[in-house]
Amino acid sequence: MRILISGASGLVGTALAKTFRAEGATVAHLVRPGAASLDGGIRWDPATGSVDASAMEGADAVVNLNGASIAGGRWTPARKAILRASRVDATRTLVDALGRLRQKPRVLISASAVGYYGDRGDEILTESSGAGAGFLAELARDWEAEAIRAESSGIRTVLVRFGVILSAEGGALPRMLTPFRLGVGGRLGSGKQWMPWIALEDVIGAIRFVIANADISGPVNVVAPNPIENAEFTRTLAHALHRPAIFPAPAFALRLVLGELADELLLAGQRARPEKLLAAGYAFRFDTLDTALKAVLAA
């Protein structure tokens, strides 16, 4: 099997490429201008819409993980433009290139996020729930709209809506650990916002699962079956580290430091459920937070 991955240098892309190669698959990375050369790299430049489409011929599956870090800085107009371009514009370039191929891949797996749903309180959110309001929701909606165009070229398209990915290798968790290890960790704001988490191992497992299952298409919530509120998440993390969780971060302070990012990324929540994965028979390796954290922290 030949797999193409955009965003292969990120947390998910690195782990996914390693897994596929261990299984004997051929992995080709889409590489931007100026990036370090990677084995099997295919040059592309989403900023100009250029891509070496001929080198993409013969791929069985394409995994689109491209996107600048959402939490990489305050959401100034310039930063928002970068976030949109790295997702919406890059996906448009990729899908246009796939549509021109003589031999099209069987499936496109394109990243998205549960931020699609916006801040919905205690509402249980499944793949059939509509889009919410706010910058993240609009970004995810437009991102998915570009990806789903691949269906018109006869390519099965899956939109994987990621929750908070737990890994010792990167993502949100390492940044959470420092204050807790120092004994000054605590809930964010009221702590009542829902956190749809998932272990990196299950992210990789879910992507492999949807590639192998031709009946799965459209949006898929890639989250563990048991989302929890932020206050419970912080208590569980503190317990795993044998530290207290008694220093909450007030909402006003988070807004002062991070602005709009705080409201939508830290203080908003999505009670998302992985209905499609469960219905299709995916068996989660980690379905409770305490077992997931124990495994991640042991690593």
mmCIF file of C-alpha atoms in Angstrom:
data_model
loop_
_atom_site.group_PDB
_atom_site.id
_atom_site.type_symbol
_atom_site.label_atom_id
_atom_site.label_comp_id
_atom_site.label_asym_id
_atom_site.label_seq_id
_atom_site.Cartn_x
_atom_site.Cartn_y
_atom_site.Cartn_z
ATOM 1 C CA MET A 1 0.000 0.000 0.000
ATOM 2 C CA ARG A 2 1.219 3.514 -0.815
ATOM 3 C CA ILE A 3 0.172 6.327 1.544
ATOM 4 C CA LEU A 4 0.588 10.070 0.981
ATOM 5 C CA ILE A 5 0.665 12.292 4.079
ATOM 6 C CA SER A 6 0.568 16.076 4.278
ATOM 7 C CA GLY A 7 1.609 17.467 7.645
ATOM 8 C CA ALA A 8 3.775 14.383 8.169
ATOM 9 C CA SER A 9 6.179 16.193 10.506
ATOM 10 C CA GLY A 10 3.474 16.891 13.093
ATOM 11 C CA LEU A 11 2.491 14.782 16.103
ATOM 12 C CA VAL A 12 -0.084 12.628 14.323
ATOM 13 C CA GLY A 13 1.750 12.513 10.999
ATOM 14 C CA THR A 14 5.006 11.334 12.560
ATOM 15 C CA ALA A 15 3.310 8.538 14.504
ATOM 16 C CA LEU A 16 1.152 7.537 11.546
ATOM 17 C CA ALA A 17 4.079 7.345 9.117
ATOM 18 C CA LYS A 18 6.042 5.252 11.613
ATOM 19 C CA THR A 19 3.121 2.844 12.015
ATOM 20 C CA PHE A 20 2.498 2.467 8.300
ATOM 21 C CA ARG A 21 6.174 1.852 7.553
ATOM 22 C CA ALA A 22 6.359 -0.750 10.313
ATOM 23 C CA GLU A 23 3.506 -2.549 8.552
ATOM 24 C CA GLY A 24 5.366 -2.519 5.251
ATOM 25 C CA ALA A 25 3.546 0.344 3.544
ATOM 26 C CA THR A 26 5.280 2.941 1.389
ATOM 27 C CA VAL A 27 4.852 6.441 2.824
ATOM 28 C CA ALA A 28 5.383 9.632 0.813
ATOM 29 C CA HIS A 29 5.403 13.038 2.518
ATOM 30 C CA LEU A 30 4.149 16.235 0.914
ATOM 31 C CA VAL A 31 6.972 18.705 1.565
ATOM 32 C CA ARG A 32 6.775 22.500 1.423
ATOM 33 C CA PRO A 33 9.480 24.694 -0.130
ATOM 34 C CA GLY A 34 12.287 25.295 2.320
ATOM 35 C CA ALA A 35 11.443 22.270 4.441
ATOM 36 C CA ALA A 36 14.067 19.668 5.160
ATOM 37 C CA SER A 37 14.095 16.936 2.546
ATOM 38 C CA LEU A 38 12.292 13.776 3.596
ATOM 39 C CA ASP A 39 12.610 10.295 2.141
ATOM 40 C CA GLY A 40 9.958 9.877 -0.519
ATOM 41 C CA GLY A 41 9.090 13.579 -0.343
ATOM 42 C CA ILE A 42 6.741 15.175 -2.869
ATOM 43 C CA ARG A 43 7.220 18.911 -3.288
ATOM 44 C CA TRP A 44 4.185 21.159 -2.998
ATOM 45 C CA ASP A 45 3.495 24.812 -2.279
ATOM 46 C CA PRO A 46 -0.062 25.510 -1.079
ATOM 47 C CA ALA A 47 0.671 29.254 -1.130
ATOM 48 C CA THR A 48 0.938 29.173 -4.916
ATOM 49 C CA GLY A 49 -1.314 26.177 -5.526
ATOM 50 C CA SER A 50 1.520 24.140 -7.031
ATOM 51 C CA VAL A 51 2.144 20.454 -6.415
ATOM 52 C CA ASP A 52 4.036 17.691 -8.199
ATOM 53 C CA ALA A 53 0.884 15.775 -9.103
ATOM 54 C CA SER A 54 2.742 13.229 -11.207
ATOM 55 C CA ALA A 55 4.557 12.043 -8.087
ATOM 56 C CA MET A 56 1.198 11.460 -6.398
ATOM 57 C CA GLU A 57 0.074 8.883 -8.951
ATOM 58 C CA GLY A 58 -0.472 5.401 -7.593
ATOM 59 C CA ALA A 59 -1.376 6.332 -4.017
ATOM 60 C CA ASP A 60 -3.913 4.093 -2.318
ATOM 61 C CA ALA A 61 -4.766 6.574 0.430
ATOM 62 C CA VAL A 62 -4.059 10.217 1.231
ATOM 63 C CA VAL A 63 -4.012 11.590 4.782
ATOM 64 C CA ASN A 64 -4.269 15.377 4.991
ATOM 65 C CA LEU A 65 -2.996 16.618 8.362
ATOM 66 C CA ASN A 66 -1.790 20.033 7.279
ATOM 67 C CA GLY A 67 -2.362 23.021 9.567
ATOM 68 C CA ALA A 68 -0.458 25.572 11.649
ATOM 69 C CA SER A 69 -0.788 25.233 15.438
ATOM 70 C CA ILE A 70 -4.109 26.583 16.699
ATOM 71 C CA ALA A 71 -2.522 27.370 20.064
ATOM 72 C CA GLY A 72 0.618 28.897 18.577
ATOM 73 C CA GLY A 73 -0.169 32.479 19.598
ATOM 74 C CA ARG A 74 -2.885 35.104 20.068
ATOM 75 C CA TRP A 75 -5.405 35.171 17.256
ATOM 76 C CA THR A 76 -4.455 38.419 15.630
ATOM 77 C CA PRO A 77 -5.833 39.013 12.120
ATOM 78 C CA ALA A 78 -2.458 37.947 10.712
ATOM 79 C CA ARG A 79 -2.443 34.750 12.793
ATOM 80 C CA LYS A 80 -5.995 33.897 11.743
ATOM 81 C CA ALA A 81 -4.970 34.305 8.113
ATOM 82 C CA ILE A 82 -2.130 31.825 8.639
ATOM 83 C CA LEU A 83 -4.455 29.331 10.325
ATOM 84 C CA ARG A 84 -6.937 29.558 7.446
ATOM 85 C CA ALA A 85 -4.346 29.374 4.685
ATOM 86 C CA SER A 86 -2.603 26.358 6.229
ATOM 87 C CA ARG A 87 -5.894 24.477 6.362
ATOM 88 C CA VAL A 88 -8.423 25.786 3.852
ATOM 89 C CA ASP A 89 -6.058 26.888 1.068
ATOM 90 C CA ALA A 90 -3.735 23.909 1.505
ATOM 91 C CA THR A 91 -6.625 21.446 1.367
ATOM 92 C CA ARG A 92 -7.971 23.150 -1.764
ATOM 93 C CA THR A 93 -4.577 22.701 -3.450
ATOM 94 C CA LEU A 94 -4.423 19.053 -2.439
ATOM 95 C CA VAL A 95 -7.960 18.183 -3.535
ATOM 96 C CA ASP A 96 -7.509 19.970 -6.874
ATOM 97 C CA ALA A 97 -4.354 17.918 -7.478
ATOM 98 C CA LEU A 98 -6.081 14.659 -6.565
ATOM 99 C CA GLY A 99 -8.862 15.441 -9.012
ATOM 100 C CA ARG A 100 -6.342 15.691 -11.858
ATOM 101 C CA LEU A 101 -4.766 12.296 -11.230
ATOM 102 C CA ARG A 102 -5.261 9.530 -13.765
ATOM 103 C CA GLN A 103 -5.305 6.936 -10.986
ATOM 104 C CA LYS A 104 -7.078 8.440 -8.008
ATOM 105 C CA PRO A 105 -6.638 7.199 -4.438
ATOM 106 C CA ARG A 106 -9.383 5.092 -2.927
ATOM 107 C CA VAL A 107 -9.724 7.336 0.109
ATOM 108 C CA LEU A 108 -8.843 10.789 1.426
ATOM 109 C CA ILE A 109 -8.632 11.186 5.200
ATOM 110 C CA SER A 110 -8.710 14.900 5.988
ATOM 111 C CA ALA A 111 -8.159 16.370 9.439
ATOM 112 C CA SER A 112 -10.674 18.590 11.160
ATOM 113 C CA ALA A 113 -11.546 19.239 14.803
ATOM 114 C CA VAL A 114 -14.431 19.052 17.255
ATOM 115 C CA GLY A 115 -14.163 22.830 17.340
ATOM 116 C CA TYR A 116 -16.531 22.473 14.363
ATOM 117 C CA TYR A 117 -19.383 22.254 16.864
ATOM 118 C CA GLY A 118 -18.556 25.448 18.739
ATOM 119 C CA ASP A 119 -19.335 25.842 22.442
ATOM 120 C CA ARG A 120 -22.483 23.765 23.017
ATOM 121 C CA GLY A 121 -22.595 23.267 26.793
ATOM 122 C CA ASP A 122 -23.965 19.882 27.847
ATOM 123 C CA GLU A 123 -25.400 18.980 24.411
ATOM 124 C CA ILE A 124 -24.225 15.553 23.261
ATOM 125 C CA LEU A 125 -22.602 16.044 19.872
ATOM 126 C CA THR A 126 -22.480 13.336 17.235
ATOM 127 C CA GLU A 127 -21.406 13.455 13.617
ATOM 128 C CA SER A 128 -24.938 14.488 12.643
ATOM 129 C CA SER A 129 -24.819 17.632 14.821
ATOM 130 C CA GLY A 130 -24.552 20.904 12.933
ATOM 131 C CA ALA A 131 -21.753 23.453 12.937
ATOM 132 C CA GLY A 132 -21.488 25.940 15.770
ATOM 133 C CA ALA A 133 -20.484 29.594 15.917
ATOM 134 C CA GLY A 134 -17.117 31.260 16.323
ATOM 135 C CA PHE A 135 -13.787 31.362 14.555
ATOM 136 C CA LEU A 136 -12.870 27.713 15.165
ATOM 137 C CA ALA A 137 -16.261 26.469 14.002
ATOM 138 C CA GLU A 138 -16.100 28.561 10.831
ATOM 139 C CA LEU A 139 -12.522 27.458 10.186
ATOM 140 C CA ALA A 140 -13.405 23.771 10.549
ATOM 141 C CA ARG A 141 -16.519 24.189 8.387
ATOM 142 C CA ASP A 142 -14.568 25.814 5.542
ATOM 143 C CA TRP A 143 -11.713 23.300 5.930
ATOM 144 C CA GLU A 144 -14.119 20.387 5.606
ATOM 145 C CA ALA A 145 -15.895 21.994 2.657
ATOM 146 C CA GLU A 146 -12.651 21.980 0.676
ATOM 147 C CA ALA A 147 -11.919 18.354 1.567
ATOM 148 C CA ILE A 148 -15.366 16.996 0.761
ATOM 149 C CA ARG A 149 -15.024 18.214 -2.848
ATOM 150 C CA ALA A 150 -12.868 15.112 -3.421
ATOM 151 C CA GLU A 151 -16.069 13.072 -3.448
ATOM 152 C CA SER A 152 -16.975 14.617 -6.805
ATOM 153 C CA SER A 153 -13.829 12.965 -8.193
ATOM 154 C CA GLY A 154 -14.988 9.571 -6.946
ATOM 155 C CA ILE A 155 -12.701 9.563 -3.883
ATOM 156 C CA ARG A 156 -14.177 8.330 -0.604
ATOM 157 C CA THR A 157 -13.612 11.177 1.833
ATOM 158 C CA VAL A 158 -13.460 10.973 5.618
ATOM 159 C CA LEU A 159 -13.338 14.102 7.803
ATOM 160 C CA VAL A 160 -11.658 13.142 11.083
ATOM 161 C CA ARG A 161 -12.708 15.591 13.788
ATOM 162 C CA PHE A 162 -9.991 15.353 16.418
ATOM 163 C CA GLY A 163 -10.444 16.064 20.098
ATOM 164 C CA VAL A 164 -7.605 16.893 22.515
ATOM 165 C CA ILE A 165 -4.862 14.404 21.613
ATOM 166 C CA LEU A 166 -2.938 13.004 24.574
ATOM 167 C CA SER A 167 0.694 12.105 23.967
ATOM 168 C CA ALA A 168 4.011 12.512 25.713
ATOM 169 C CA GLU A 169 5.544 13.406 22.337
ATOM 170 C CA GLY A 170 3.738 16.687 21.788
ATOM 171 C CA GLY A 171 0.388 18.402 21.526
ATOM 172 C CA ALA A 172 -1.432 19.883 24.506
ATOM 173 C CA LEU A 173 -0.450 17.474 27.272
ATOM 174 C CA PRO A 174 3.259 18.357 27.716
ATOM 175 C CA ARG A 175 2.270 22.004 28.178
ATOM 176 C CA MET A 176 -0.280 20.973 30.825
ATOM 177 C CA LEU A 177 2.203 18.907 32.790
ATOM 178 C CA THR A 178 4.588 21.658 33.931
ATOM 179 C CA PRO A 179 2.212 23.579 36.241
ATOM 180 C CA PHE A 180 0.851 20.334 37.684
ATOM 181 C CA ARG A 181 4.315 18.980 38.364
ATOM 182 C CA LEU A 182 5.099 22.242 40.126
ATOM 183 C CA GLY A 183 1.972 21.815 42.236
ATOM 184 C CA VAL A 184 0.192 24.875 40.818
ATOM 185 C CA GLY A 185 -2.181 23.191 38.366
ATOM 186 C CA GLY A 186 -5.949 23.516 38.405
ATOM 187 C CA ARG A 187 -9.107 23.812 36.379
ATOM 188 C CA LEU A 188 -9.563 26.381 33.610
ATOM 189 C CA GLY A 189 -12.279 28.906 34.349
ATOM 190 C CA SER A 190 -15.355 27.235 35.823
ATOM 191 C CA GLY A 191 -14.066 23.791 34.878
ATOM 192 C CA LYS A 192 -17.522 22.840 33.586
ATOM 193 C CA GLN A 193 -16.560 22.842 29.912
ATOM 194 C CA TRP A 194 -16.430 19.384 28.318
ATOM 195 C CA MET A 195 -13.084 18.049 27.079
ATOM 196 C CA PRO A 196 -13.307 15.502 24.253
ATOM 197 C CA TRP A 197 -9.920 13.789 24.651
ATOM 198 C CA ILE A 198 -8.284 10.855 22.868
ATOM 199 C CA ALA A 199 -4.971 9.025 23.236
ATOM 200 C CA LEU A 200 -2.593 9.296 20.277
ATOM 201 C CA GLU A 201 -2.583 5.507 19.963
ATOM 202 C CA ASP A 202 -6.330 5.576 19.318
ATOM 203 C CA VAL A 203 -5.966 8.435 16.822
ATOM 204 C CA ILE A 204 -3.635 6.232 14.796
ATOM 205 C CA GLY A 205 -5.897 3.231 15.298
ATOM 206 C CA ALA A 206 -8.968 5.176 14.172
ATOM 207 C CA ILE A 207 -7.284 6.474 11.006
ATOM 208 C CA ARG A 208 -6.131 2.967 10.083
ATOM 209 C CA PHE A 209 -9.639 1.690 10.839
ATOM 210 C CA VAL A 210 -11.433 4.160 8.561
ATOM 211 C CA ILE A 211 -8.945 3.543 5.758
ATOM 212 C CA ALA A 212 -9.684 -0.179 5.963
ATOM 213 C CA ASN A 213 -13.478 0.211 6.224
ATOM 214 C CA ALA A 214 -14.877 1.348 2.895
ATOM 215 C CA ASP A 215 -18.353 1.930 4.350
ATOM 216 C CA ILE A 216 -17.164 4.869 6.467
ATOM 217 C CA SER A 217 -17.276 8.337 4.921
ATOM 218 C CA GLY A 218 -18.029 11.924 5.875
ATOM 219 C CA PRO A 219 -17.390 13.320 9.358
ATOM 220 C CA VAL A 220 -16.032 11.031 12.081
ATOM 221 C CA ASN A 221 -15.545 12.175 15.665
ATOM 222 C CA VAL A 222 -12.097 10.925 16.657
ATOM 223 C CA VAL A 223 -12.566 11.201 20.406
ATOM 224 C CA ALA A 224 -12.707 8.719 23.260
ATOM 225 C CA PRO A 225 -16.189 7.441 24.218
ATOM 226 C CA ASN A 226 -16.101 9.185 27.608
ATOM 227 C CA PRO A 227 -15.609 12.961 27.426
ATOM 228 C CA ILE A 228 -15.259 14.628 30.804
ATOM 229 C CA GLU A 229 -15.488 18.125 32.188
ATOM 230 C CA ASN A 230 -12.307 20.145 32.556
ATOM 231 C CA ALA A 231 -12.477 20.038 36.369
ATOM 232 C CA GLU A 232 -12.536 16.231 36.316
ATOM 233 C CA PHE A 233 -9.766 16.164 33.728
ATOM 234 C CA THR A 234 -7.527 18.287 35.941
ATOM 235 C CA ARG A 235 -8.290 16.172 39.025
ATOM 236 C CA THR A 236 -7.473 12.989 37.114
ATOM 237 C CA LEU A 237 -4.248 14.449 35.747
ATOM 238 C CA ALA A 238 -3.201 15.707 39.171
ATOM 239 C CA HIS A 239 -3.916 12.292 40.706
ATOM 240 C CA ALA A 240 -1.837 10.577 38.015
ATOM 241 C CA LEU A 241 1.056 12.910 38.851
ATOM 242 C CA HIS A 242 0.498 12.675 42.636
ATOM 243 C CA ARG A 243 0.086 16.432 42.774
ATOM 244 C CA PRO A 244 -2.695 18.775 43.956
ATOM 245 C CA ALA A 245 -5.095 20.563 41.604
ATOM 246 C CA ILE A 246 -6.027 23.552 43.736
ATOM 247 C CA PHE A 247 -4.948 26.575 41.703
ATOM 248 C CA PRO A 248 -7.629 27.376 39.112
ATOM 249 C CA ALA A 249 -6.850 29.675 36.219
ATOM 250 C CA PRO A 250 -9.594 32.360 36.262
ATOM 251 C CA ALA A 251 -11.369 32.983 32.984
ATOM 252 C CA PHE A 252 -10.597 36.712 33.093
ATOM 253 C CA ALA A 253 -6.869 36.017 33.433
ATOM 254 C CA LEU A 254 -6.887 33.598 30.508
ATOM 255 C CA ARG A 255 -8.736 36.147 28.385
ATOM 256 C CA LEU A 256 -6.287 38.867 29.402
ATOM 257 C CA VAL A 257 -3.310 36.786 28.278
ATOM 258 C CA LEU A 258 -4.741 34.927 25.289
ATOM 259 C CA GLY A 259 -7.732 36.939 24.122
ATOM 260 C CA GLU A 260 -10.221 35.209 21.811
ATOM 261 C CA LEU A 261 -8.147 32.018 21.840
ATOM 262 C CA ALA A 262 -8.974 31.525 25.538
ATOM 263 C CA ASP A 263 -12.734 31.704 24.997
ATOM 264 C CA GLU A 264 -12.837 29.280 22.085
ATOM 265 C CA LEU A 265 -10.002 26.860 22.852
ATOM 266 C CA LEU A 266 -9.754 26.722 26.659
ATOM 267 C CA LEU A 267 -13.083 27.868 28.068
ATOM 268 C CA ALA A 268 -15.413 26.381 25.438
ATOM 269 C CA GLY A 269 -16.285 22.702 25.370
ATOM 270 C CA GLN A 270 -17.741 19.995 23.183
ATOM 271 C CA ARG A 271 -19.421 16.897 24.612
ATOM 272 C CA ALA A 272 -18.576 14.942 21.489
ATOM 273 C CA ARG A 273 -19.178 11.208 21.071
ATOM 274 C CA PRO A 274 -17.543 8.867 18.492
ATOM 275 C CA GLU A 275 -20.833 7.405 17.263
ATOM 276 C CA LYS A 276 -19.567 6.341 13.826
ATOM 277 C CA LEU A 277 -16.477 4.587 15.163
ATOM 278 C CA LEU A 278 -18.481 2.740 17.817
ATOM 279 C CA ALA A 279 -21.202 1.729 15.351
ATOM 280 C CA ALA A 280 -18.573 0.399 12.931
ATOM 281 C CA GLY A 281 -16.962 -1.693 15.670
ATOM 282 C CA TYR A 282 -13.783 0.203 16.465
ATOM 283 C CA ALA A 283 -12.369 -1.035 19.790
ATOM 284 C CA PHE A 284 -10.740 1.803 21.717
ATOM 285 C CA ARG A 285 -7.436 0.959 23.360
ATOM 286 C CA PHE A 286 -8.057 3.668 25.953
ATOM 287 C CA ASP A 287 -11.663 4.516 26.790
ATOM 288 C CA THR A 288 -11.110 6.047 30.240
ATOM 289 C CA LEU A 289 -8.880 9.011 31.014
ATOM 290 C CA ASP A 290 -7.047 7.456 33.950
ATOM 291 C CA THR A 291 -5.839 4.464 31.916
ATOM 292 C CA ALA A 292 -4.844 6.727 29.030
ATOM 293 C CA LEU A 293 -2.855 9.075 31.275
ATOM 294 C CA LYS A 294 -1.109 6.215 33.046
ATOM 295 C CA ALA A 295 0.057 4.830 29.709
ATOM 296 C CA VAL A 296 1.098 8.220 28.332
ATOM 297 C CA LEU A 297 2.951 9.263 31.478
ATOM 298 C CA ALA A 298 4.701 5.901 31.681
ATOM 299 C CA ALA A 299 6.000 6.537 28.191
#
